[in-house]
Coordinates of C-alpha atoms in Angstrom, one line a residue:
Q12 CA -74.8 70.4 -61.4
F13 CA -74.3 71.4 -57.5
N14 CA -76.1 73.0 -55.0
F15 CA -74.1 75.1 -52.4
E16 CA -76.4 77.9 -51.3
G17 CA -78.7 78.3 -48.2
R18 CA -78.3 75.3 -46.1
N19 CA -75.4 73.2 -48.3
D20 CA -73.1 76.6 -47.3
M21 CA -70.0 74.3 -47.2
I22 CA -68.1 77.8 -46.9
K23 CA -70.7 79.6 -44.6
F24 CA -70.9 76.2 -42.0
L25 CA -66.7 76.2 -42.4
K26 CA -65.9 79.0 -41.6
L27 CA -68.2 79.7 -38.4
I28 CA -65.7 76.9 -37.4
Q29 CA -63.4 78.5 -37.3
S30 CA -64.8 82.1 -36.3
F31 CA -65.1 80.0 -32.9
G32 CA -61.2 78.0 -32.4
M33 CA -62.2 74.4 -34.2
Y34 CA -60.3 72.2 -36.5
A35 CA -63.5 71.0 -38.9
I36 CA -62.4 67.1 -40.6
V37 CA -64.1 67.2 -44.3
R38 CA -65.1 64.1 -45.8
I39 CA -65.8 64.6 -49.2
G40 CA -66.5 60.6 -49.4
P41 CA -68.5 62.1 -52.0
F42 CA -69.8 58.5 -50.4
I43 CA -70.2 60.3 -46.9
Q44 CA -72.9 57.6 -45.6
G45 CA -73.9 59.7 -42.4
E46 CA -77.6 57.6 -42.9
W47 CA -78.5 60.3 -45.6
N48 CA -80.6 58.9 -48.8
H49 CA -78.7 57.3 -50.9
G50 CA -75.4 57.6 -49.0
A51 CA -75.6 61.0 -49.7
L52 CA -75.1 59.8 -53.8
P53 CA -77.1 62.2 -56.1
Y54 CA -80.4 59.7 -57.8
W55 CA -78.4 60.8 -60.9
L56 CA -75.6 58.8 -61.1
R57 CA -78.3 56.0 -61.3
E58 CA -79.0 57.4 -64.8
I59 CA -75.2 56.9 -66.1
P60 CA -75.2 53.7 -68.4
H61 CA -73.2 51.0 -67.1
I62 CA -72.1 52.7 -63.1
I63 CA -71.3 50.7 -61.3
F64 CA -71.2 52.6 -57.7
R65 CA -68.2 52.5 -55.2
A66 CA -66.8 50.0 -57.6
N67 CA -63.2 50.2 -59.7
N68 CA -65.6 50.9 -62.1
E69 CA -64.7 54.1 -65.3
P70 CA -68.0 56.0 -65.3
Y71 CA -68.3 55.9 -61.7
K72 CA -63.7 56.8 -61.3
R73 CA -64.5 59.8 -63.5
E74 CA -67.4 61.1 -61.5
M75 CA -66.1 61.1 -58.5
E76 CA -62.7 62.3 -59.5
K77 CA -64.7 65.3 -60.7
F78 CA -66.9 65.5 -57.6
V79 CA -64.1 65.2 -54.8
K80 CA -61.6 68.0 -57.2
F81 CA -64.6 70.1 -57.0
I82 CA -65.0 70.7 -53.4
V83 CA -60.9 70.6 -52.9
Q84 CA -60.5 73.9 -54.9
M85 CA -63.7 75.5 -53.4
L86 CA -62.2 75.3 -49.9
K87 CA -58.2 76.2 -51.7
D88 CA -60.5 79.4 -52.9
E89 CA -61.5 80.1 -49.4
N90 CA -57.9 78.8 -47.4
M91 CA -60.2 76.0 -45.2
F92 CA -57.5 73.7 -45.8
A93 CA -54.7 74.1 -42.6
S94 CA -52.1 74.7 -44.5
Q95 CA -53.5 77.0 -45.8
G96 CA -54.1 78.5 -42.5
G97 CA -57.1 77.0 -42.1
H98 CA -58.7 75.2 -39.8
V99 CA -59.1 72.1 -41.9
I100 CA -56.8 69.0 -40.5
L101 CA -58.0 65.8 -41.8
A102 CA -60.0 65.1 -45.9
Q103 CA -61.8 62.0 -45.9
I104 CA -61.8 59.7 -49.0
E105 CA -64.3 57.4 -49.3
N106 CA -66.8 55.7 -46.0
E107 CA -66.3 52.5 -44.6
Y108 CA -65.1 50.9 -47.3
G109 CA -63.7 47.7 -45.4
N110 CA -67.6 46.7 -45.4
I111 CA -68.3 45.9 -49.0
K112 CA -64.8 45.8 -50.1
K113 CA -64.9 41.6 -49.8
D114 CA -68.3 42.0 -52.2
H115 CA -65.8 43.1 -55.2
I116 CA -63.0 40.7 -54.8
T117 CA -60.1 42.1 -55.2
E118 CA -61.3 45.0 -57.3
G119 CA -62.3 46.9 -54.2
D120 CA -57.9 46.7 -53.3
K121 CA -57.9 48.1 -57.4
Y122 CA -60.6 51.2 -56.3
L123 CA -59.5 52.0 -52.8
E124 CA -55.2 52.1 -54.3
W125 CA -57.0 55.1 -57.6
A126 CA -58.8 57.1 -54.9
G127 CA -56.4 57.1 -52.6
E128 CA -53.8 58.6 -55.5
M129 CA -56.7 61.0 -56.9
A130 CA -57.0 62.3 -53.3
L131 CA -53.1 62.9 -52.5
S132 CA -52.6 63.7 -57.0
T133 CA -55.2 66.8 -54.8
N134 CA -52.6 68.2 -52.9
I135 CA -54.3 70.0 -50.1
G136 CA -51.6 69.7 -47.8
V137 CA -53.1 67.6 -44.7
P138 CA -53.6 64.0 -44.9
W139 CA -56.0 62.0 -46.0
I140 CA -57.4 59.5 -44.4
M141 CA -59.9 56.6 -45.2
C142 CA -62.2 55.7 -42.0
K143 CA -62.6 51.8 -41.1
Q144 CA -59.9 50.8 -43.2
S145 CA -57.5 49.1 -42.3
T146 CA -55.6 48.8 -45.3
A147 CA -55.4 52.5 -46.4
P148 CA -53.0 52.4 -49.1
G149 CA -49.6 54.7 -49.2
V150 CA -50.1 57.5 -46.3
V151 CA -53.8 57.5 -46.8
I152 CA -54.3 57.0 -43.0
P153 CA -57.1 54.9 -41.8
T154 CA -59.4 55.3 -38.9
C155 CA -61.6 53.6 -36.5
N156 CA -65.0 53.8 -36.1
G157 CA -66.9 52.6 -33.3
R158 CA -67.4 51.9 -29.2
H159 CA -64.5 50.4 -28.1
C160 CA -61.0 51.3 -30.8
G161 CA -58.8 51.2 -28.0
D162 CA -59.7 47.3 -28.1
T163 CA -60.8 47.0 -31.8
W164 CA -58.2 49.0 -33.3
V165 CA -55.5 47.2 -35.4
M166 CA -53.1 49.0 -36.7
K167 CA -51.6 48.0 -40.1
D168 CA -48.6 50.6 -40.2
E169 CA -47.3 51.8 -37.4
N170 CA -45.8 54.1 -38.5
K171 CA -49.1 56.0 -39.5
P172 CA -50.9 58.3 -36.3
H173 CA -53.7 56.2 -34.4
L174 CA -57.0 58.3 -35.0
W175 CA -60.7 57.3 -33.5
T176 CA -62.7 59.8 -36.3
E177 CA -66.1 58.6 -35.0
N178 CA -66.7 57.5 -31.8
W179 CA -70.3 56.8 -30.9
T180 CA -72.0 59.1 -28.3
A181 CA -75.7 56.7 -28.8
Q182 CA -76.7 55.1 -31.6
F183 CA -78.8 56.3 -34.4
R184 CA -82.3 54.0 -34.8
A185 CA -84.8 53.2 -37.6
F186 CA -88.6 52.4 -37.2
G187 CA -88.9 49.3 -34.5
N188 CA -85.8 49.8 -32.5
D189 CA -85.4 50.1 -28.9
L190 CA -83.5 52.7 -27.4
A191 CA -80.0 52.6 -28.5
Q192 CA -78.3 54.2 -24.8
R193 CA -74.5 54.2 -24.2
S194 CA -74.0 56.0 -20.7
A195 CA -71.1 59.1 -19.9
E196 CA -68.7 56.7 -18.2
D197 CA -68.3 54.2 -20.9
I198 CA -67.8 57.0 -23.4
A199 CA -64.8 58.5 -20.9
Y200 CA -63.6 55.3 -20.5
S201 CA -63.0 54.1 -23.6
V202 CA -61.0 57.3 -24.5
L203 CA -58.9 57.4 -21.9
R204 CA -58.2 54.3 -22.6
F205 CA -57.5 54.7 -26.7
F206 CA -55.3 57.5 -25.4
A207 CA -53.6 54.7 -23.5
K208 CA -52.8 52.2 -26.1
G209 CA -51.4 54.5 -27.9
G210 CA -54.5 57.2 -30.4
T211 CA -53.5 60.6 -30.5
L212 CA -57.0 61.7 -31.6
V213 CA -60.8 60.9 -30.8
N214 CA -63.2 62.9 -33.4
Y215 CA -67.3 61.8 -31.4
Y216 CA -70.0 60.7 -33.8
M217 CA -72.4 63.0 -32.8
Y218 CA -71.4 65.6 -30.6
Y219 CA -75.1 66.4 -30.6
G220 CA -79.0 65.5 -32.0
G221 CA -80.6 66.4 -35.3
T222 CA -83.4 66.3 -37.3
N223 CA -83.5 64.5 -40.7
F224 CA -86.3 66.6 -42.8
G225 CA -88.2 65.9 -45.1
R226 CA -86.3 62.0 -47.2
T227 CA -83.0 63.2 -46.1
G228 CA -82.8 60.4 -44.1
A229 CA -81.5 57.0 -44.9
S230 CA -84.4 54.5 -45.7
Y231 CA -86.3 53.2 -41.9
V232 CA -84.0 55.8 -40.3
L233 CA -85.6 58.3 -37.4
T234 CA -86.2 61.7 -38.1
G235 CA -84.5 62.6 -35.1
Y236 CA -80.8 61.6 -35.0
Y237 CA -78.5 61.2 -32.2
D238 CA -80.7 62.5 -29.5
E239 CA -78.8 60.8 -26.7
G240 CA -75.6 62.6 -27.9
P241 CA -73.9 65.5 -25.5
V242 CA -75.7 68.3 -26.9
D243 CA -79.3 68.2 -28.5
E244 CA -80.7 70.0 -31.6
Y245 CA -81.3 72.9 -29.5
G246 CA -78.5 73.4 -28.6
M247 CA -78.9 72.6 -24.7
P248 CA -76.1 70.5 -23.0
K249 CA -77.6 66.8 -21.9
A250 CA -76.6 66.0 -18.5
P251 CA -75.0 63.1 -17.5
K252 CA -72.7 63.2 -20.4
Y253 CA -72.5 67.0 -21.2
G254 CA -70.8 68.1 -18.2
H255 CA -68.5 63.9 -17.8
L256 CA -67.2 64.6 -20.7
R257 CA -66.3 68.8 -20.3
D258 CA -63.8 67.5 -16.7
L259 CA -62.4 64.5 -19.4
H260 CA -61.5 66.8 -22.5
N261 CA -60.1 69.1 -19.5
V262 CA -58.0 66.1 -17.7
I263 CA -56.5 64.9 -20.7
K264 CA -55.6 68.6 -21.9
S265 CA -53.6 69.6 -19.4
Y266 CA -51.8 66.2 -19.8
S267 CA -52.5 66.2 -24.1
R268 CA -48.0 66.9 -24.5
A269 CA -47.4 63.7 -22.6
F270 CA -49.8 61.7 -24.9
L271 CA -48.2 63.2 -27.8
E272 CA -44.7 63.2 -26.9
G273 CA -43.5 61.0 -24.8
K274 CA -42.4 57.6 -25.3
Q275 CA -45.2 54.9 -24.3
S276 CA -44.8 51.4 -24.0
F277 CA -47.7 48.9 -22.6
E278 CA -47.0 46.2 -20.7
L279 CA -49.2 43.6 -19.7
L280 CA -50.5 42.8 -16.4
G281 CA -52.4 40.2 -16.0
Q282 CA -55.8 38.9 -15.1
G283 CA -57.1 41.8 -16.9
H284 CA -54.5 45.0 -15.6
A285 CA -52.2 46.6 -17.3
T286 CA -49.8 49.8 -17.9
S287 CA -49.3 52.4 -20.4
R288 CA -46.2 54.8 -19.1
F289 CA -45.0 57.9 -20.9
L290 CA -41.1 58.7 -20.5
R291 CA -41.8 63.0 -21.1
K292 CA -43.1 63.1 -17.7
S293 CA -43.5 60.9 -14.9
Y294 CA -47.0 59.0 -16.4
A295 CA -48.8 56.1 -16.0
W296 CA -52.1 54.6 -16.6
L297 CA -52.4 51.3 -14.8
S298 CA -55.6 50.5 -16.8
S299 CA -58.6 46.7 -16.3
P300 CA -60.3 46.9 -19.3
T301 CA -62.0 43.9 -18.0
T302 CA -64.6 44.6 -14.9
I303 CA -64.6 44.2 -11.6
Q304 CA -67.9 44.3 -8.9
G305 CA -70.1 46.0 -11.2
R306 CA -67.4 48.5 -12.6
T307 CA -64.6 48.9 -15.2
E308 CA -61.9 50.7 -14.0
L309 CA -58.9 53.2 -15.9

């Protein structure tokens, strides 16, 4: 049984997003990680005979397909997808499968192929993505998760857009961990660097902090989650990240057509320097990913 009441009311949440003119990426999963208990998979799945999670396993694939198609139909019925006039612009199948694919040897590739084909068969009219999976099958778009995707992400298919779906604004903490800070300057630099290298979308994870109530959090994860995000769980902006990123976004928006529609060239100049040129307008970035006298410049 599925429960979409109360704080589980996904449609109400998506409509709230839409009412503020914002777009949404839905991570249908069904494994979504997110430091949720059991990766957000229900515990009753374990009782199905012969099931193997996230594998080329018929019992798991049967339950996964049932769930994905149920969620997709819910969204279609409410005209949530951008192809229907809604604000859901991307849908994600699976989550960071590249971290475990090698454990399944060749069966991992077979599972990915199946998952991609099953997702595409739903005909939602917006792209499907797989995060942290550089070999996403067919027209499914692979996306990057991390802190510096402009330098670490390598696309296998240059005919697909470069998407960064998790730009980590800090880091979740487990019991006993030290604080995992990340400066506003480093986040801003990483965003500009990604666009300079041909990126087309950056999504933050997380932009606001929150609390994992009860036993919703994964093992050993603190109940306070991403409390170093630009917005805290009470909706209050946290300086300096909030203001610094707000100004960055205004700059990027003012040049967005050049970034996204202009013909780009990238040239290494040596000694850690490089240029990115966008030929739609007379505009170029000079970037230096190396640290000079205690600071990194872009």
